[in-house]
PDB file of C-alpha atoms and ligand atoms in Angstrom:
ATOM      1  CA  MET U  10      20.408  30.007  12.591  1.00  0.00           C
ATOM      2  CA  GLN U  11      20.802  26.290  13.208  1.00  0.00           C
ATOM      3  CA  MET U  12      18.528  26.388  16.249  1.00  0.00           C
ATOM      4  CA  LEU U  13      15.578  27.576  14.204  1.00  0.00           C
ATOM      5  CA  ASN U  14      15.883  24.589  11.886  1.00  0.00           C
ATOM      6  CA  GLU U  15      15.172  22.463  14.919  1.00  0.00           C
ATOM      7  CA  ILE U  16      11.864  24.143  15.669  1.00  0.00           C
ATOM      8  CA  ASN U  17       9.039  21.601  16.202  1.00  0.00           C
ATOM      9  CA  ASN U  18      11.526  18.747  15.894  1.00  0.00           C
ATOM     10  CA  VAL U  19       9.809  16.908  18.731  1.00  0.00           C
ATOM     11  CA  VAL U  20       8.759  13.272  18.806  1.00  0.00           C
ATOM     12  CA  ILE U  21       5.106  13.308  19.848  1.00  0.00           C
ATOM     13  CA  SER U  22       4.087   9.662  19.380  1.00  0.00           C
ATOM     14  CA  PRO U  23       5.738   6.381  18.320  1.00  0.00           C
ATOM     15  CA  HIS U  24       5.587   7.271  14.620  1.00  0.00           C
ATOM     16  CA  PHE U  25       5.146  11.039  14.344  1.00  0.00           C
ATOM     17  CA  ASN U  26       7.176  14.178  14.849  1.00  0.00           C
ATOM     18  CA  LEU U  27       5.490  17.539  15.518  1.00  0.00           C
ATOM     19  CA  SER U  28       7.357  19.108  12.580  1.00  0.00           C
ATOM     20  CA  GLU U  29       5.358  16.908  10.174  1.00  0.00           C
ATOM     21  CA  PHE U  30       2.207  18.805  11.141  1.00  0.00           C
ATOM     22  CA  SER U  31       3.525  22.365  11.033  1.00  0.00           C
ATOM     23  CA  CYS U  32       2.532  24.988   8.468  1.00  0.00           C
ATOM     24  CA  PRO U  33       5.089  25.031   5.625  1.00  0.00           C
ATOM     25  CA  CYS U  34       5.171  28.845   5.458  1.00  0.00           C
ATOM     26  CA  CYS U  35       5.542  29.871   9.116  1.00  0.00           C
ATOM     27  CA  LYS U  36       6.157  26.632  11.076  1.00  0.00           C
ATOM     28  CA  LYS U  37       3.228  27.419  13.361  1.00  0.00           C
ATOM     29  CA  VAL U  38       1.330  24.341  14.411  1.00  0.00           C
ATOM     30  CA  MET U  39      -1.923  23.245  16.041  1.00  0.00           C
ATOM     31  CA  LEU U  40      -2.656  19.555  16.528  1.00  0.00           C
ATOM     32  CA  HIS U  41      -5.536  17.905  18.347  1.00  0.00           C
ATOM     33  CA  PRO U  42      -4.487  14.828  20.384  1.00  0.00           C
ATOM     34  CA  LEU U  43      -7.427  12.834  18.981  1.00  0.00           C
ATOM     35  CA  LEU U  44      -6.167  13.342  15.413  1.00  0.00           C
ATOM     36  CA  LEU U  45      -2.712  12.100  16.424  1.00  0.00           C
ATOM     37  CA  GLU U  46      -4.211   9.127  18.273  1.00  0.00           C
ATOM     38  CA  LYS U  47      -6.233   8.069  15.235  1.00  0.00           C
ATOM     39  CA  LEU U  48      -3.269   8.497  12.872  1.00  0.00           C
ATOM     40  CA  GLU U  49      -1.197   6.252  15.147  1.00  0.00           C
ATOM     41  CA  LYS U  50      -3.991   3.646  15.024  1.00  0.00           C
ATOM     42  CA  LEU U  51      -4.006   3.852  11.239  1.00  0.00           C
ATOM     43  CA  ARG U  52      -0.206   3.480  11.129  1.00  0.00           C
ATOM     44  CA  LYS U  53      -0.513   0.361  13.288  1.00  0.00           C
ATOM     45  CA  ILE U  54      -3.197  -1.249  11.131  1.00  0.00           C
ATOM     46  CA  ILE U  55      -1.518  -0.657   7.784  1.00  0.00           C
ATOM     47  CA  GLU U  56       2.039  -1.317   9.041  1.00  0.00           C
ATOM     48  CA  ARG U  57       3.517   1.256   6.682  1.00  0.00           C
ATOM     49  CA  PRO U  58       4.778   4.824   7.068  1.00  0.00           C
ATOM     50  CA  VAL U  59       2.065   7.478   6.908  1.00  0.00           C
ATOM     51  CA  TYR U  60       3.281  10.677   5.228  1.00  0.00           C
ATOM     52  CA  ILE U  61       1.573  13.867   6.347  1.00  0.00           C
ATOM     53  CA  THR U  62       1.376  15.973   3.186  1.00  0.00           C
ATOM     54  CA  SER U  63      -0.583  18.769   4.910  1.00  0.00           C
ATOM     55  CA  GLY U  64      -1.287  19.256   8.617  1.00  0.00           C
ATOM     56  CA  TYR U  65      -1.851  22.655  10.212  1.00  0.00           C
ATOM     57  CA  ARG U  66      -2.333  25.594   7.819  1.00  0.00           C
ATOM     58  CA  CYS U  67      -2.199  29.207   8.945  1.00  0.00           C
ATOM     59  CA  PRO U  68      -4.897  31.430   7.339  1.00  0.00           C
ATOM     60  CA  GLY U  69      -2.431  32.917   4.820  1.00  0.00           C
ATOM     61  CA  TYR U  70      -1.111  29.564   3.646  1.00  0.00           C
ATOM     62  CA  ASN U  71      -4.599  28.068   3.514  1.00  0.00           C
ATOM     63  CA  HIS U  72      -5.684  30.918   1.278  1.00  0.00           C
ATOM     64  CA  GLN U  73      -2.556  30.639  -0.870  1.00  0.00           C
ATOM     65  CA  ILE U  74      -3.190  26.986  -1.706  1.00  0.00           C
ATOM     66  CA  GLY U  75      -6.901  27.560  -2.286  1.00  0.00           C
ATOM     67  CA  GLY U  76      -8.128  25.712   0.802  1.00  0.00           C
ATOM     68  CA  VAL U  77     -11.701  26.315   1.937  1.00  0.00           C
ATOM     69  CA  THR U  78     -12.017  29.164   4.454  1.00  0.00           C
ATOM     70  CA  ASN U  79     -13.439  27.041   7.260  1.00  0.00           C
ATOM     71  CA  SER U  80     -10.937  24.209   6.680  1.00  0.00           C
ATOM     72  CA  TYR U  81     -10.313  21.919   9.634  1.00  0.00           C
ATOM     73  CA  HIS U  82      -6.603  22.214   8.746  1.00  0.00           C
ATOM     74  CA  ARG U  83      -6.784  25.733  10.175  1.00  0.00           C
ATOM     75  CA  ILE U  84      -7.643  24.524  13.658  1.00  0.00           C
ATOM     76  CA  GLY U  85      -5.445  21.428  13.932  1.00  0.00           C
ATOM     77  CA  LEU U  86      -8.194  18.877  13.369  1.00  0.00           C
ATOM     78  CA  ALA U  87      -7.171  17.659   9.903  1.00  0.00           C
ATOM     79  CA  ALA U  88      -4.326  15.990   8.037  1.00  0.00           C
ATOM     80  CA  ASP U  89      -3.857  14.925   4.425  1.00  0.00           C
ATOM     81  CA  ILE U  90      -1.953  11.667   4.136  1.00  0.00           C
ATOM     82  CA  LYS U  91      -0.183   9.524   1.587  1.00  0.00           C
ATOM     83  CA  VAL U  92       0.942   5.943   2.051  1.00  0.00           C
ATOM     84  CA  LYS U  93       3.209   4.137  -0.407  1.00  0.00           C
ATOM     85  CA  ASP U  94       2.400   0.730  -1.852  1.00  0.00           C
ATOM     86  CA  ILE U  95      -1.191   0.553  -0.704  1.00  0.00           C
ATOM     87  CA  ASN U  96      -4.375   0.810  -2.709  1.00  0.00           C
ATOM     88  CA  LEU U  97      -6.241   4.015  -1.858  1.00  0.00           C
ATOM     89  CA  ILE U  98      -9.512   2.093  -1.476  1.00  0.00           C
ATOM     90  CA  GLU U  99      -7.870  -0.221   1.025  1.00  0.00           C
ATOM     91  CA  LEU U 100      -6.490   2.788   2.906  1.00  0.00           C
ATOM     92  CA  LEU U 101      -9.965   4.320   2.904  1.00  0.00           C
ATOM     93  CA  GLY U 102     -11.383   1.129   4.435  1.00  0.00           C
ATOM     94  CA  CYS U 103      -8.849   1.342   7.281  1.00  0.00           C
ATOM     95  CA  ALA U 104      -9.637   5.033   7.868  1.00  0.00           C
ATOM     96  CA  GLU U 105     -13.341   4.168   8.061  1.00  0.00           C
ATOM     97  CA  GLU U 106     -12.567   1.476  10.633  1.00  0.00           C
ATOM     98  CA  ILE U 107     -10.840   4.035  12.833  1.00  0.00           C
ATOM     99  CA  ASP U 108     -13.838   6.301  12.427  1.00  0.00           C
ATOM    100  CA  PHE U 109     -12.350   9.648  11.406  1.00  0.00           C
ATOM    101  CA  THR U 110     -15.389  11.957  11.283  1.00  0.00           C
ATOM    102  CA  GLY U 111     -14.297  13.645   8.044  1.00  0.00           C
ATOM    103  CA  ILE U 112     -12.800  11.657   5.176  1.00  0.00           C
ATOM    104  CA  GLY U 113     -12.009  13.062   1.739  1.00  0.00           C
ATOM    105  CA  PHE U 114     -11.018  10.624  -0.999  1.00  0.00           C
ATOM    106  CA  TYR U 115      -8.773  12.222  -3.640  1.00  0.00           C
ATOM    107  CA  GLU U 116      -8.389   9.575  -6.279  1.00  0.00           C
ATOM    108  CA  LYS U 117      -6.369  11.445  -8.908  1.00  0.00           C
ATOM    109  CA  LYS U 118      -3.947  13.025  -6.476  1.00  0.00           C
ATOM    110  CA  ASN U 119      -3.778   9.746  -4.552  1.00  0.00           C
ATOM    111  CA  PHE U 120      -4.258  10.995  -0.996  1.00  0.00           C
ATOM    112  CA  LEU U 121      -6.805  10.985   1.812  1.00  0.00           C
ATOM    113  CA  HIS U 122      -7.970  13.953   3.861  1.00  0.00           C
ATOM    114  CA  LEU U 123      -8.722  12.846   7.422  1.00  0.00           C
ATOM    115  CA  ASP U 124     -10.191  14.937  10.210  1.00  0.00           C
ATOM    116  CA  VAL U 125     -11.724  14.667  13.661  1.00  0.00           C
ATOM    117  CA  ARG U 126     -14.410  17.350  13.312  1.00  0.00           C
ATOM    118  CA  PRO U 127     -16.752  17.370  16.321  1.00  0.00           C
ATOM    119  CA  THR U 128     -19.887  17.428  14.183  1.00  0.00           C
ATOM    120  CA  LYS U 129     -21.621  14.657  12.272  1.00  0.00           C
ATOM    121  CA  GLY U 130     -19.416  12.716   9.890  1.00  0.00           C
ATOM    122  CA  SER U 131     -18.741  13.909   6.369  1.00  0.00           C
ATOM    123  CA  ARG U 132     -17.516  12.001   3.302  1.00  0.00           C
ATOM    124  CA  TRP U 133     -16.531  13.329  -0.111  1.00  0.00           C
ATOM    125  CA  ARG U 134     -14.694  12.310  -3.220  1.00  0.00           C
ATOM    126  CA  GLU U 135     -12.690  14.144  -5.843  1.00  0.00           C
TER     127      GLU U 135
HETATM  128 ZN1   ZN T  26       1.889  29.565   7.689  1.00  0.00          ZN
HETATM  129 ZN1   ZN T  27      -7.213  18.133   3.837  1.00  0.00          ZN
END
């Protein structure tokens, strides 16, 4: 049904659409406004499109892709991002400036995990 293809097709900020954050398997979505606000800030600083490669994950999908059980993706506090034509280290520097509380640096797969966890900041590298 055509209407269902439109689900979550809602512009939620100058550069993001809600559908970009939805779970690929069920289209359910949770998104914290602070995460969106910080992603917009990042978009502004780097002046390039930010691709959300993983936003909200329902428990089944999270399990399927081998995500950790208590992943912040499961509660709408995390997004994995890719940006074309920018050095990952440079992108990391910008993410640090915006002060995401959780930042994962995935060098080989060339993406960053960013989250707004309420607890003390966490940094890791893979
Ligand atoms: Zn799902
Ligand atoms: Zn992630």
